[in-house]
Short mmCIF file of C-alpha atoms and ligand atoms in Angstrom, two decimals:
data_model
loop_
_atom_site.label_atom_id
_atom_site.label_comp_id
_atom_site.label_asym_id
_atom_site.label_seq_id
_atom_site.Cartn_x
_atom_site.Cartn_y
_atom_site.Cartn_z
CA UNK A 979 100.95 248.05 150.01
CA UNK A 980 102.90 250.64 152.21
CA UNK A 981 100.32 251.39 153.63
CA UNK A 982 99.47 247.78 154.54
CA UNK A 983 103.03 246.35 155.75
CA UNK A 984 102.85 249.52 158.06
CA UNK A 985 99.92 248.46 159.41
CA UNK A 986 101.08 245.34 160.33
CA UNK A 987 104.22 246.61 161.11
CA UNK A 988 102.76 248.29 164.22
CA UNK A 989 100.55 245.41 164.90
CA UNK A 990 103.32 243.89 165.27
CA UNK A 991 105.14 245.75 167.85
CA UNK A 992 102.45 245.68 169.58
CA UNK A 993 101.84 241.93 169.82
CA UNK A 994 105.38 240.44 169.32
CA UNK A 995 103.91 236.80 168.38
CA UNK A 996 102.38 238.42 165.27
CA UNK A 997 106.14 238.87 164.20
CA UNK A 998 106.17 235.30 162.71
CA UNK A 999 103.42 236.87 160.18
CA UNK A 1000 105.74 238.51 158.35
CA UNK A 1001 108.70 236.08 158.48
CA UNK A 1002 109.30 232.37 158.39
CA UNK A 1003 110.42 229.95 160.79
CA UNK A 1004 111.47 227.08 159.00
CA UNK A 1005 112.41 225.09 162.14
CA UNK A 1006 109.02 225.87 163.90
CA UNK A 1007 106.11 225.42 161.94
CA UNK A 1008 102.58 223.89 163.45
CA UNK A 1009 99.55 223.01 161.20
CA UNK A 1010 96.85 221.91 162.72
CA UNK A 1011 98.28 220.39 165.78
CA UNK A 1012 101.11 218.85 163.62
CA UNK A 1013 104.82 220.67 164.06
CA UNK A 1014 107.44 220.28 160.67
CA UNK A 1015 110.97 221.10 161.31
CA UNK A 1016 112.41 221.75 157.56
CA UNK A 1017 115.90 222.78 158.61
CA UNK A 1018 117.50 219.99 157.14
CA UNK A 1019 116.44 220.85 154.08
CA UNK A 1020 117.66 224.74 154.62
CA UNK A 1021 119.98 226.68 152.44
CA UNK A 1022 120.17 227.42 148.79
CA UNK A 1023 117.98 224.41 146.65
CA UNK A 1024 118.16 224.98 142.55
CA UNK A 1025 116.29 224.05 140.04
CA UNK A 1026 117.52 224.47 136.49
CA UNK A 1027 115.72 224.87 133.73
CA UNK A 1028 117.30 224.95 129.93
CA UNK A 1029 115.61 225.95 126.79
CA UNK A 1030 117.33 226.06 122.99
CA UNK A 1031 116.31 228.65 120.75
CA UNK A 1032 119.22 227.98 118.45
CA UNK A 1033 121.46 229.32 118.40
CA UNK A 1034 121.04 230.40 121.90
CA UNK A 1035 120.68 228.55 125.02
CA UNK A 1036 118.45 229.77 127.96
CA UNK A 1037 118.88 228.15 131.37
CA UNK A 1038 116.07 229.62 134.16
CA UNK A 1039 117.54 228.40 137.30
CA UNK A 1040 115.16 228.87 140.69
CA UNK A 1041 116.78 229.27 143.71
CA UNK A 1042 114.71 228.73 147.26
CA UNK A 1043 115.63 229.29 150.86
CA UNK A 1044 113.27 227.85 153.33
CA UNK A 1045 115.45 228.49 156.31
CA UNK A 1046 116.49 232.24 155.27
CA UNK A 1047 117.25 234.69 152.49
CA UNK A 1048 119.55 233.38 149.74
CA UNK A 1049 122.93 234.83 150.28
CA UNK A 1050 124.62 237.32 147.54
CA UNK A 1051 128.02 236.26 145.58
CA UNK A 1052 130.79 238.65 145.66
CA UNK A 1053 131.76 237.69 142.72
CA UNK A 1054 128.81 238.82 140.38
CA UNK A 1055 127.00 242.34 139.80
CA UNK A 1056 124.30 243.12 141.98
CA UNK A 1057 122.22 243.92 139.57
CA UNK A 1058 123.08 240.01 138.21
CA UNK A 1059 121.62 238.77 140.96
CA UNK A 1060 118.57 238.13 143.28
CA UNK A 1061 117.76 241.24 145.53
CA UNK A 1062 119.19 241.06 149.24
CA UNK A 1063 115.91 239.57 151.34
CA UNK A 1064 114.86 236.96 148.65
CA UNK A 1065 113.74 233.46 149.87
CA UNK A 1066 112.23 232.33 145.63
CA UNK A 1067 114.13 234.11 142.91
CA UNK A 1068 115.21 232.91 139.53
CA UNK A 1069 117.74 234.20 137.14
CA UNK A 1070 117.77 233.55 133.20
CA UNK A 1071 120.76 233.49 131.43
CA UNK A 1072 121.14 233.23 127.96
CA UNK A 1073 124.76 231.68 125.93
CA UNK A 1074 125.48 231.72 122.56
CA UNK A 1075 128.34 229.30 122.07
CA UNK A 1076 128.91 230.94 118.65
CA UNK A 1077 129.39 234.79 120.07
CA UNK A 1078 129.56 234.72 123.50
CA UNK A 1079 132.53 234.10 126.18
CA UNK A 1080 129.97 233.39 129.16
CA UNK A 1081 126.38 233.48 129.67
CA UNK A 1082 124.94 236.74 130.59
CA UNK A 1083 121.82 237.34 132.64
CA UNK A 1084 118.49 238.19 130.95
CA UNK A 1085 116.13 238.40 133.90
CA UNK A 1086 116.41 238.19 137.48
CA UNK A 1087 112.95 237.85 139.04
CA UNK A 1088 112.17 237.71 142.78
CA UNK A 1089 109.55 235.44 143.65
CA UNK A 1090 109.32 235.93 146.93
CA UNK A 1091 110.94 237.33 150.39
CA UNK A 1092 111.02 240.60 152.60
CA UNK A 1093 111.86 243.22 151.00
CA UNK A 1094 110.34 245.88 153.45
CA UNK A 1095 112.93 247.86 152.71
CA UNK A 1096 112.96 248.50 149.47
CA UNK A 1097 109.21 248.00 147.83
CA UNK A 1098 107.65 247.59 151.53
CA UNK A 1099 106.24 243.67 150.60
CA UNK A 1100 107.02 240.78 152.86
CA UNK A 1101 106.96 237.39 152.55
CA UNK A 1102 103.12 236.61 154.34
CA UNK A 1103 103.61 233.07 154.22
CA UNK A 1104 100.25 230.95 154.07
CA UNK A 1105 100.47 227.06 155.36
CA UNK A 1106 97.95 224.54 154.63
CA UNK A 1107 98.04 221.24 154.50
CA UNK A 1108 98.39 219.17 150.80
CA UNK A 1109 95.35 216.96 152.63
CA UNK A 1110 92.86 219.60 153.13
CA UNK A 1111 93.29 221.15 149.46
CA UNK A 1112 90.54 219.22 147.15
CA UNK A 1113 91.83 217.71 143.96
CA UNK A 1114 95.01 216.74 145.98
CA UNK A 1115 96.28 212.97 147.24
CA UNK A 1116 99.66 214.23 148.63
CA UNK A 1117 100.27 214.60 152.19
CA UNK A 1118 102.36 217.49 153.53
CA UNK A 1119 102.57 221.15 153.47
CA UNK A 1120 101.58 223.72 150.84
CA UNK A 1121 103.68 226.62 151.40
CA UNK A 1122 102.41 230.01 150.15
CA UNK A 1123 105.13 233.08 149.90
CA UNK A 1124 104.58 236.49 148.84
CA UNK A 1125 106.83 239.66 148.32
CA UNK A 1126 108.22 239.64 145.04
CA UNK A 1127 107.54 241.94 142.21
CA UNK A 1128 108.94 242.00 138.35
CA UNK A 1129 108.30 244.45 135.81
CA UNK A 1130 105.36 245.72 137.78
CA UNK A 1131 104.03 242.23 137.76
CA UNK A 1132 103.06 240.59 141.75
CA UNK A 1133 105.07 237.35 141.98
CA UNK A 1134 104.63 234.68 144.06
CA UNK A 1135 105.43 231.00 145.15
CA UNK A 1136 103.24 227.91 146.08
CA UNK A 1137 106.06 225.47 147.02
CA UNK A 1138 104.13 221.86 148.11
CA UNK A 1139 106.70 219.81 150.16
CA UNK A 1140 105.26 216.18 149.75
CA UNK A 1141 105.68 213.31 152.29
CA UNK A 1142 108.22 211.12 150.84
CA UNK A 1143 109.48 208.65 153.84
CA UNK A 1144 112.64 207.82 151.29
CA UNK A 1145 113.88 211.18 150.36
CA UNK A 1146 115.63 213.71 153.01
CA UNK A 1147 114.77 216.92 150.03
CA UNK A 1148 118.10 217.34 149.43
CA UNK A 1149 118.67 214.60 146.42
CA UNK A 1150 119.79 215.68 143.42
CA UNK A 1151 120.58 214.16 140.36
CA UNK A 1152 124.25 214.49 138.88
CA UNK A 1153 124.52 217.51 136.09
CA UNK A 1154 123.21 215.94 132.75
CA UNK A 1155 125.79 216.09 129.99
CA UNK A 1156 124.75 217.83 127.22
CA UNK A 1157 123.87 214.63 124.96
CA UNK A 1158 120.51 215.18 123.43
CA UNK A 1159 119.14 218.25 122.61
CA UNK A 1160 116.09 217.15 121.32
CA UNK A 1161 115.22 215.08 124.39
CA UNK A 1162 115.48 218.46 126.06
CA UNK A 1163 113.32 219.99 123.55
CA UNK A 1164 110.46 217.88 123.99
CA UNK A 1165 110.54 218.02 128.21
CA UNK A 1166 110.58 221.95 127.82
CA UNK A 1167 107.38 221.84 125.73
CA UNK A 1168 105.95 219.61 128.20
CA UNK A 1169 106.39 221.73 131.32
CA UNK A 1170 105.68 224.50 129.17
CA UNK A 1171 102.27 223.15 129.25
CA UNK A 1172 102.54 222.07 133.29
CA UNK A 1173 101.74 219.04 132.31
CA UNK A 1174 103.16 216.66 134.54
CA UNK A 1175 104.32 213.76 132.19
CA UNK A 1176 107.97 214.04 132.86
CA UNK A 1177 106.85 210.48 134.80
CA UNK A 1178 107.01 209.11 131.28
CA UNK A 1179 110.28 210.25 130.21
CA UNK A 1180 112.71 207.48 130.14
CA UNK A 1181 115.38 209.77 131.10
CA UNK A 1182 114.55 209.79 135.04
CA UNK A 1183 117.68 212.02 136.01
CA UNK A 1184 114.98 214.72 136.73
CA UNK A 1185 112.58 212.83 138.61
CA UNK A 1186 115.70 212.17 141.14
CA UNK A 1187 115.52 215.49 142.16
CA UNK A 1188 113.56 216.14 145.50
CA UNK A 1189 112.94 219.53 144.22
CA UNK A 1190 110.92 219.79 141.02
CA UNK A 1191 109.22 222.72 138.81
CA UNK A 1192 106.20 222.37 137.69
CA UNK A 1193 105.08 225.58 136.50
CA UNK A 1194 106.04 229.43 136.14
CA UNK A 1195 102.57 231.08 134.84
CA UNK A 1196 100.14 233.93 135.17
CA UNK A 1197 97.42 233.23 137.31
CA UNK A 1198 94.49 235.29 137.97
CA UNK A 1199 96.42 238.45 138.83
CA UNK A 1200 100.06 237.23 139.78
CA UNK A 1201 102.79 235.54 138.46
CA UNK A 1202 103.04 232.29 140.12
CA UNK A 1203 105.73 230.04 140.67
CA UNK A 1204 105.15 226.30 141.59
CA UNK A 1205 107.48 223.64 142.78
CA UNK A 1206 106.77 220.47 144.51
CA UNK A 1207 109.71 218.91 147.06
CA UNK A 1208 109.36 215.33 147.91
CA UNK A 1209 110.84 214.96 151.59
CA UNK A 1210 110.39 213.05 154.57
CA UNK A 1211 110.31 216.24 156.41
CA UNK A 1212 106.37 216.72 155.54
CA UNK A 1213 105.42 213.55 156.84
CA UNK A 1214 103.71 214.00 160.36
CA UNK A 1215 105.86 212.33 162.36
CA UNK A 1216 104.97 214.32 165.41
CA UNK A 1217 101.79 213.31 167.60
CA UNK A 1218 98.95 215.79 168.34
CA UNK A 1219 99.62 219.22 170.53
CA UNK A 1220 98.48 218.94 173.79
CA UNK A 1221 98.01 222.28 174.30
CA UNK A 1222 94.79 222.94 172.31
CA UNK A 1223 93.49 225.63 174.55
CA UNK A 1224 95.09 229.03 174.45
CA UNK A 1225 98.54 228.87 173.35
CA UNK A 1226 97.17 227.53 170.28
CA UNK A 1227 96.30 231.09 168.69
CA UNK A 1228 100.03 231.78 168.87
CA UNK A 1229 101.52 229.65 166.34
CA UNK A 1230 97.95 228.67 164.52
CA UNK A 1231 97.40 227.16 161.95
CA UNK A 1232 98.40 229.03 158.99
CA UNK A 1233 100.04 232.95 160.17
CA UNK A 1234 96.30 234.48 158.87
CA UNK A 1235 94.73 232.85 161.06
CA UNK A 1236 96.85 233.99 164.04
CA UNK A 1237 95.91 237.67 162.68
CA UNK A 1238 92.26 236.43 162.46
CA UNK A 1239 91.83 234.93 165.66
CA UNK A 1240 93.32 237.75 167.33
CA UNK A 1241 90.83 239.90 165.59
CA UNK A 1242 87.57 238.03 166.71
CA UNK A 1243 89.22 237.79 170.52
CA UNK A 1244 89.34 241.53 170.41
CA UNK A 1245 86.54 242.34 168.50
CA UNK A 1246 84.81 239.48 171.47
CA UNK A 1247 86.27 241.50 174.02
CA UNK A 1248 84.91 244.69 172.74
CA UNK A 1249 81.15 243.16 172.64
CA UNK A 1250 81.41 242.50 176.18
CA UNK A 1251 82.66 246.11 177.46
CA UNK A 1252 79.60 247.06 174.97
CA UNK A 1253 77.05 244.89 176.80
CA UNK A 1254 78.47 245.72 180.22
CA UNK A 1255 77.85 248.97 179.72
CA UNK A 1256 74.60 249.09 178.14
CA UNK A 1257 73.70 246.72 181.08
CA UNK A 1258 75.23 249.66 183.40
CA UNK A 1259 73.19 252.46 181.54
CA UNK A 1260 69.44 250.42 182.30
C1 NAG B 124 122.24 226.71 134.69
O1 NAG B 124 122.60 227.74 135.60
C2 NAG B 124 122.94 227.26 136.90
C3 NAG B 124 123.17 228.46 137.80
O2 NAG B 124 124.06 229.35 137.23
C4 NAG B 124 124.14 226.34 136.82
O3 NAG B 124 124.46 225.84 138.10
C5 NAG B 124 123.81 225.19 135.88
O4 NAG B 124 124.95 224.36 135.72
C6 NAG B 124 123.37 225.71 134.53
N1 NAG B 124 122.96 224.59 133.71
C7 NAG B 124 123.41 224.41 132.46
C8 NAG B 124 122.97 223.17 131.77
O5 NAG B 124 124.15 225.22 131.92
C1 NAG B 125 119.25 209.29 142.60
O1 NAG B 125 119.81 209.93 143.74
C2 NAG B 125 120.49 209.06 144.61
C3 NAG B 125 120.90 209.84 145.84
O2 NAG B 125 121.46 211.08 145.51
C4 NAG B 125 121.67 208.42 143.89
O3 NAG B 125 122.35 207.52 144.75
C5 NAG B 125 121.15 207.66 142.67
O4 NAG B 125 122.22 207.13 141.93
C6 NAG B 125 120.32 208.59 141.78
N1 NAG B 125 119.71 207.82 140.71
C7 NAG B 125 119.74 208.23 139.43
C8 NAG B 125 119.03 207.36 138.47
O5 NAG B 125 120.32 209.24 139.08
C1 NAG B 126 97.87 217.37 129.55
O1 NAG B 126 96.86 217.29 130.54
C2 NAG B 126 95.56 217.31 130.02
C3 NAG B 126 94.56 217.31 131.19
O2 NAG B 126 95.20 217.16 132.41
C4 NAG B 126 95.37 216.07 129.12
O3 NAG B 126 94.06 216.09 128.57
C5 NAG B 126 96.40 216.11 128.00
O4 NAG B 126 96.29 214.91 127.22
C6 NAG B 126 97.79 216.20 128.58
N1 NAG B 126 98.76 216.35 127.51
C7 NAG B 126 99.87 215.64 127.42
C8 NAG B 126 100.79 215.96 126.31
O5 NAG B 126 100.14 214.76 128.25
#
């Protein structure tokens, strides 16, 4: 992994417009001839999620920055709290009313950021659009970030940011009071199984928030966090580039593909000196 972010560490340097492959620019993102600006919907976004095990409460709260890393609090540990370069994180706290004062923090797991520093991963965000995946109806972005690790364990987020012409993203229902506990129960067990009925609940104070979680599972080899975030900010609201011919390879379509691209232009480049010199030889 060192090894890797090294690698394209130097790249970098070398070619500063593969910089944004490492980073994220919220403000300044082009898919497919389509530009998104989410900086409205920058800053810290939570999601909360609360779980009885009587006689203990667990609340899993996910925390995302789309704009920049999620800023530390003075007033808790450091070890309480995400690592400094996180963009996904989430923190579990568990409170017994009957023996404890305050909650006190089980987990904190990084989902995602640049932590180059410390375990040499970086965020590599991947962009595609919610209308190329198959199996999907949405419009919008699918954002792919990378970078975190927990308990040896490659984390990761797939964050899909769905055209909603009515929401700006940054909605969010009042807090619930704590009224029924088995209502609570029975949505846990749901999501537990991703299953996306929460549309039936008749409690909809959930499904006012532009910022949902829908799962937090193993799959194939990483941990994977998904949220969806309804907001008018993934509609295409812009009109087609203009400039399809070479500047296009700068901000391409997803950051891979600027890597890739580059690649075949060079590796292109190097045919030619190849033929021109065979042709030279004869
Ligand atoms: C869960 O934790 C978050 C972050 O600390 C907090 O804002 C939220 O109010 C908590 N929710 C409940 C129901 O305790
Ligand atoms: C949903 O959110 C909007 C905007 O924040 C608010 O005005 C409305 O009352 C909320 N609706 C419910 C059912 O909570
Ligand atoms: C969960 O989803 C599966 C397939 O998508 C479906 O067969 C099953 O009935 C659903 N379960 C619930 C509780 O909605």
């Amino acid at each position: 992994m060192k090894a890797s972010a090294f690698f394209f560490l130097a790249i970098s340097l070398l070619l500063p417009s593969l910089s944004i492959a490492l980073t994220f620019e919220c403000s300044h993102i082009r898919v497919k001839g389509k530009k998104y600006n989410f900086e409205k919907i920058g800053g810290p976004h939570t999601v909360s999620l609360i779980e009885h095990s009587p006689p203990s409460i667990h609340n899993t709260t996910w925390s995302v920055d789309l704009c920049g890393t999620l800023k530390k609090n003075k007033d808790v540990p450091a070890g309480d709290q995400c690592p400094g370069g996180s963009y996904v994180c989430g923190v579990k706290t568990t409170f017994n009313p009957n023996d404890d004062d305050k909650p006190h923090v089980d987990e904190v797991i990084p989902i995602a950021g640049s932590f180059a520093t410390s375990t040499g991963t970086n965020l590599d965000p991947i962009i595609e659009r919610l209308e190329d995946i198959s199996g999907s109806d949405m419009t919008g972005l699918r954002l792919e970030l990378h970078g975190g690790t927990y308990m040896k364990q490659k984390q990761m987020a797939i964050i899909d940011l769905q055209c909603d012409p009515e929401r700006t993203g940054n909605e969010k229902s009042p807090v619930k009071k704590g009224k029924d506990d088995e209502d609570d129960k029975v949505r846990n067990a749901e999501s537990d199984q991703a299953n996306d009925s929460a549309d039936d609940n008749d409690d909809d104070d959930d499904d006012n928030d532009s910022l949902r979680f829908v799962s937090y599972k193993k799959e194939e080899d990483k941990q994977v966090l998904r949220l969806d975030w309804r907001t008018k900010y993934a509609c295409t609201t812009y009109e087609e580039d203009d400039d399809s011919g070479s500047g296009s390879g700068k901000e391409g379509t997803s950051k891979h593909w600027g890597f890739f691209t580059w690649f075949i232009v060079l590796w292109g480049r190097a045919q030619l000196l190849l033929w021109g010199w065979l042709a030279r030889e004869r």
